[in-house]
Amino acid sequence: MLNLGILISGRGSNMESILKAIKKKKIPINPAIVISNKPDAKGLKIAQKIGVPVEIVESKGFKGTRAEYDKKIISTLTKYGVTPRNGLVCLAGFMRIISPEFVKKYKNRIINIHPALLPAFPGLDSQKQALEYGSKVSGCTVHFVDTGMDTGPVIIQATVKINEKDTEESLSKKILKEEHRIYPEAVNLFARKKIRVSGRKTIIG
Ligand code: GRF
């Protein structure tokens, strides 16, 4: 069976939705490890409660390069069987840019969730960007991670409507609900080997 590693930095609600779906929906993947770059990430306690091992690879104060930090992440993933041959890495609110070395080593095996309809509003504060732009819809995107910023092949997207009364908070809440639906779905598709990458596109099924 595939081994799953989830990287977090904070709240961990997407991580929680994935871990719960694995149990409930019998997704054929072993939740091997949750890694946080921050020792106080709330998600760590949630993972422990669910019974998944956790590790902290602290990034604050780390003196080396991005690639050197990622080497530490890779060796932790490897320790738990999340390898380029037999692993899937989910970024779930992991607030760090991944080095090209890491991306290349785990080619098409690292996925991320972004709270906008990519390629619109990449980077930070996507919900705020969508509101300020005056968009009528936004949503979320699960995509493979490549060496660009939120540019990898799209796996699943979901839309939400934006109305005049929406605030950053209300829009984020609506989008998060969809995130919790589509991220586990993408993990399920990956675990069942139903995603094929062809250039910029993914073929599902
Ligand atoms: C989510 O909005 C996700 O789309 C973005 O960061 C946030 C993480 O939230 N990448 P959580 O830690 O999963 O609750």
Short mmCIF file of C-alpha atoms and ligand atoms in Angstrom, two decimals:
data_model
loop_
_atom_site.label_atom_id
_atom_site.label_comp_id
_atom_site.label_asym_id
_atom_site.label_seq_id
_atom_site.Cartn_x
_atom_site.Cartn_y
_atom_site.Cartn_z
CA MET A 1 0.00 0.00 0.00
CA LEU A 2 1.08 3.58 -0.59
CA ASN A 3 2.36 5.61 2.34
CA LEU A 4 1.05 9.13 2.91
CA GLY A 5 3.00 11.99 4.44
CA ILE A 6 1.18 15.23 5.25
CA LEU A 7 3.08 18.48 5.77
CA ILE A 8 1.43 21.19 7.87
CA SER A 9 2.27 24.49 9.55
CA GLY A 10 -0.86 25.35 11.51
CA ARG A 11 -4.53 24.56 12.01
CA GLY A 12 -4.51 21.29 10.09
CA SER A 13 -8.16 21.17 9.09
CA ASN A 14 -7.36 19.81 5.61
CA MET A 15 -5.07 17.22 7.18
CA GLU A 16 -7.92 16.23 9.48
CA SER A 17 -10.36 15.89 6.60
CA ILE A 18 -7.91 13.62 4.76
CA LEU A 19 -7.13 11.45 7.79
CA LYS A 20 -10.80 11.05 8.66
CA ALA A 21 -11.73 10.21 5.07
CA ILE A 22 -9.01 7.53 4.90
CA LYS A 23 -10.68 5.72 7.79
CA LYS A 24 -14.28 6.38 6.87
CA LYS A 25 -14.10 5.88 3.12
CA LYS A 26 -11.46 3.17 3.24
CA ILE A 27 -9.02 5.02 1.00
CA PRO A 28 -6.24 2.50 0.24
CA ILE A 29 -3.33 4.51 1.64
CA ASN A 30 -1.44 4.27 4.92
CA PRO A 31 -1.35 7.58 6.83
CA ALA A 32 2.32 7.19 7.74
CA ILE A 33 3.41 10.56 9.11
CA VAL A 34 2.38 14.18 9.72
CA ILE A 35 5.29 16.62 9.71
CA SER A 36 5.12 20.21 10.89
CA ASN A 37 7.73 22.90 10.45
CA LYS A 38 6.28 24.63 13.52
CA PRO A 39 6.30 23.01 16.98
CA ASP A 40 3.07 24.76 18.02
CA ALA A 41 0.98 23.81 14.96
CA LYS A 42 -2.53 22.96 16.19
CA GLY A 43 -2.79 20.15 13.66
CA LEU A 44 -0.16 18.12 15.52
CA LYS A 45 -2.54 17.42 18.40
CA ILE A 46 -5.33 16.49 16.01
CA ALA A 47 -3.07 13.99 14.21
CA GLN A 48 -1.96 12.45 17.50
CA LYS A 49 -5.56 12.11 18.62
CA ILE A 50 -6.39 10.29 15.39
CA GLY A 51 -3.37 8.05 16.03
CA VAL A 52 -0.99 9.15 13.28
CA PRO A 53 2.72 9.62 14.12
CA VAL A 54 3.96 13.21 14.10
CA GLU A 55 7.38 14.76 13.69
CA ILE A 56 8.57 18.35 13.92
CA VAL A 57 11.23 19.59 11.53
CA GLU A 58 11.58 23.12 12.78
CA SER A 59 12.29 25.69 10.11
CA LYS A 60 12.66 28.73 12.37
CA GLY A 61 16.30 29.41 12.99
CA PHE A 62 17.43 26.82 10.43
CA LYS A 63 20.65 28.18 8.98
CA GLY A 64 21.02 26.08 5.85
CA THR A 65 19.57 26.48 2.36
CA ARG A 66 16.03 25.60 1.31
CA ALA A 67 17.32 22.39 -0.28
CA GLU A 68 19.14 21.48 2.94
CA TYR A 69 15.97 21.98 4.98
CA ASP A 70 14.02 19.88 2.50
CA LYS A 71 16.64 17.13 2.85
CA LYS A 72 15.61 16.88 6.49
CA ILE A 73 11.97 16.61 5.46
CA ILE A 74 12.85 13.96 2.87
CA SER A 75 14.80 11.88 5.38
CA THR A 76 11.86 12.06 7.81
CA LEU A 77 9.43 11.04 5.06
CA THR A 78 11.76 8.19 4.09
CA LYS A 79 11.95 6.99 7.69
CA TYR A 80 8.18 6.43 7.55
CA GLY A 81 8.18 4.81 4.11
CA VAL A 82 6.99 7.86 2.18
CA THR A 83 9.42 7.39 -0.69
CA PRO A 84 9.45 8.54 -4.33
CA ARG A 85 8.44 4.98 -5.27
CA ASN A 86 5.82 4.32 -2.69
CA GLY A 87 4.67 7.62 -1.28
CA LEU A 88 2.32 10.54 -1.62
CA VAL A 89 3.07 13.89 0.00
CA CYS A 90 0.18 16.25 0.74
CA LEU A 91 0.91 19.87 1.52
CA ALA A 92 -1.90 21.02 3.79
CA GLY A 93 -1.34 24.58 4.84
CA PHE A 94 2.43 24.05 4.78
CA MET A 95 3.66 27.63 4.66
CA ARG A 96 6.93 27.03 2.91
CA ILE A 97 8.07 26.96 -0.69
CA ILE A 98 9.37 23.55 -1.67
CA SER A 99 12.83 23.35 -3.26
CA PRO A 100 13.20 22.17 -6.89
CA GLU A 101 15.31 19.27 -5.53
CA PHE A 102 12.38 18.03 -3.44
CA VAL A 103 9.90 18.49 -6.31
CA LYS A 104 12.12 16.58 -8.73
CA LYS A 105 12.78 13.73 -6.32
CA TYR A 106 9.04 13.23 -5.71
CA LYS A 107 7.94 14.03 -9.26
CA ASN A 108 4.13 14.03 -9.52
CA ARG A 109 3.90 12.71 -5.97
CA ILE A 110 3.46 15.99 -4.12
CA ILE A 111 0.03 17.62 -4.12
CA ASN A 112 -1.27 20.85 -2.65
CA ILE A 113 -4.57 22.60 -2.00
CA HIS A 114 -4.95 26.25 -2.89
CA PRO A 115 -7.93 28.40 -1.85
CA ALA A 116 -8.67 29.87 -5.31
CA LEU A 117 -9.42 28.72 -8.82
CA LEU A 118 -5.91 28.55 -10.24
CA PRO A 119 -4.39 30.15 -12.21
CA ALA A 120 -6.34 33.01 -10.60
CA PHE A 121 -4.97 34.38 -7.35
CA PRO A 122 -1.86 32.31 -6.65
CA GLY A 123 0.29 32.97 -3.59
CA LEU A 124 -0.97 34.29 -0.28
CA ASP A 125 -4.35 35.79 0.74
CA SER A 126 -6.19 34.36 -2.25
CA GLN A 127 -9.64 34.91 -0.75
CA LYS A 128 -8.82 38.60 -0.19
CA GLN A 129 -7.43 38.86 -3.72
CA ALA A 130 -10.66 37.40 -5.17
CA LEU A 131 -12.83 39.83 -3.18
CA GLU A 132 -10.73 42.84 -4.08
CA TYR A 133 -10.78 41.86 -7.74
CA GLY A 134 -14.56 41.74 -7.65
CA SER A 135 -14.83 38.12 -8.77
CA LYS A 136 -18.30 36.59 -8.73
CA VAL A 137 -16.99 33.09 -8.17
CA SER A 138 -13.93 31.62 -6.53
CA GLY A 139 -13.13 28.22 -5.09
CA CYS A 140 -10.26 25.87 -4.50
CA THR A 141 -7.81 23.77 -6.47
CA VAL A 142 -5.97 20.55 -5.72
CA HIS A 143 -2.91 20.36 -7.93
CA PHE A 144 0.41 18.64 -8.35
CA VAL A 145 3.34 20.67 -7.11
CA ASP A 146 5.91 21.68 -9.67
CA THR A 147 8.79 24.12 -9.37
CA GLY A 148 6.58 27.19 -9.91
CA MET A 149 4.31 28.99 -7.45
CA ASP A 150 0.91 27.19 -7.54
CA THR A 151 1.44 26.26 -11.19
CA GLY A 152 1.35 22.45 -11.32
CA PRO A 153 -1.24 20.35 -13.18
CA VAL A 154 -4.76 20.69 -11.75
CA ILE A 155 -6.37 17.57 -10.29
CA ILE A 156 -9.75 18.81 -8.98
CA GLN A 157 -11.37 22.23 -8.62
CA ALA A 158 -14.56 23.31 -6.85
CA THR A 159 -16.34 26.63 -7.15
CA VAL A 160 -18.20 28.80 -4.67
CA LYS A 161 -20.29 31.89 -5.39
CA ILE A 162 -19.23 35.27 -4.08
CA ASN A 163 -21.94 37.72 -3.12
CA GLU A 164 -21.83 41.40 -2.12
CA LYS A 165 -22.07 40.59 1.55
CA ASP A 166 -19.08 38.27 1.59
CA THR A 167 -16.10 39.15 3.75
CA GLU A 168 -12.70 37.52 3.70
CA GLU A 169 -13.87 35.43 6.63
CA SER A 170 -17.17 34.28 5.13
CA LEU A 171 -15.58 33.52 1.77
CA SER A 172 -12.73 31.59 3.41
CA LYS A 173 -15.29 29.53 5.33
CA LYS A 174 -17.25 28.66 2.18
CA ILE A 175 -14.08 27.73 0.33
CA LEU A 176 -12.74 25.66 3.24
CA LYS A 177 -15.87 23.54 3.20
CA GLU A 178 -15.12 22.64 -0.42
CA GLU A 179 -11.43 22.10 0.36
CA HIS A 180 -12.41 19.48 2.91
CA ARG A 181 -14.45 17.72 0.25
CA ILE A 182 -12.07 17.75 -2.71
CA TYR A 183 -8.72 17.16 -1.00
CA PRO A 184 -9.67 13.69 0.33
CA GLU A 185 -11.24 12.99 -3.07
CA ALA A 186 -7.93 13.75 -4.79
CA VAL A 187 -6.04 11.52 -2.32
CA ASN A 188 -8.52 8.74 -3.06
CA LEU A 189 -8.01 9.13 -6.82
CA PHE A 190 -4.23 9.08 -6.40
CA ALA A 191 -4.30 6.07 -4.06
CA ARG A 192 -6.43 4.17 -6.58
CA LYS A 193 -4.02 5.13 -9.39
CA LYS A 194 -6.71 7.00 -11.27
CA ILE A 195 -4.68 10.12 -12.07
CA ARG A 196 -2.41 10.29 -15.08
CA VAL A 197 -0.34 13.36 -15.83
CA SER A 198 0.05 14.34 -19.46
CA GLY A 199 1.98 17.58 -19.85
CA ARG A 200 0.01 20.33 -18.11
CA LYS A 201 -3.07 18.16 -17.85
CA THR A 202 -4.28 15.39 -15.64
CA ILE A 203 -6.45 12.61 -16.96
CA ILE A 204 -8.78 11.19 -14.34
CA GLY A 205 -10.33 7.77 -14.45
C1 GRF B 1 -6.17 26.36 3.52
O1 GRF B 1 -7.01 27.44 3.18
C2 GRF B 1 -5.41 25.90 2.31
O2 GRF B 1 -6.11 26.05 1.12
C3 GRF B 1 -4.21 26.82 2.30
O3 GRF B 1 -3.90 27.00 3.67
C4 GRF B 1 -5.05 26.78 4.47
C5 GRF B 1 -4.69 25.71 5.44
O4 GRF B 1 -5.70 25.46 6.39
N1 GRF B 1 -3.14 26.23 1.54
P1 GRF B 1 -5.64 24.17 7.30
O5 GRF B 1 -4.32 24.23 8.07
O6 GRF B 1 -5.73 22.97 6.43
O7 GRF B 1 -6.80 24.29 8.24
#
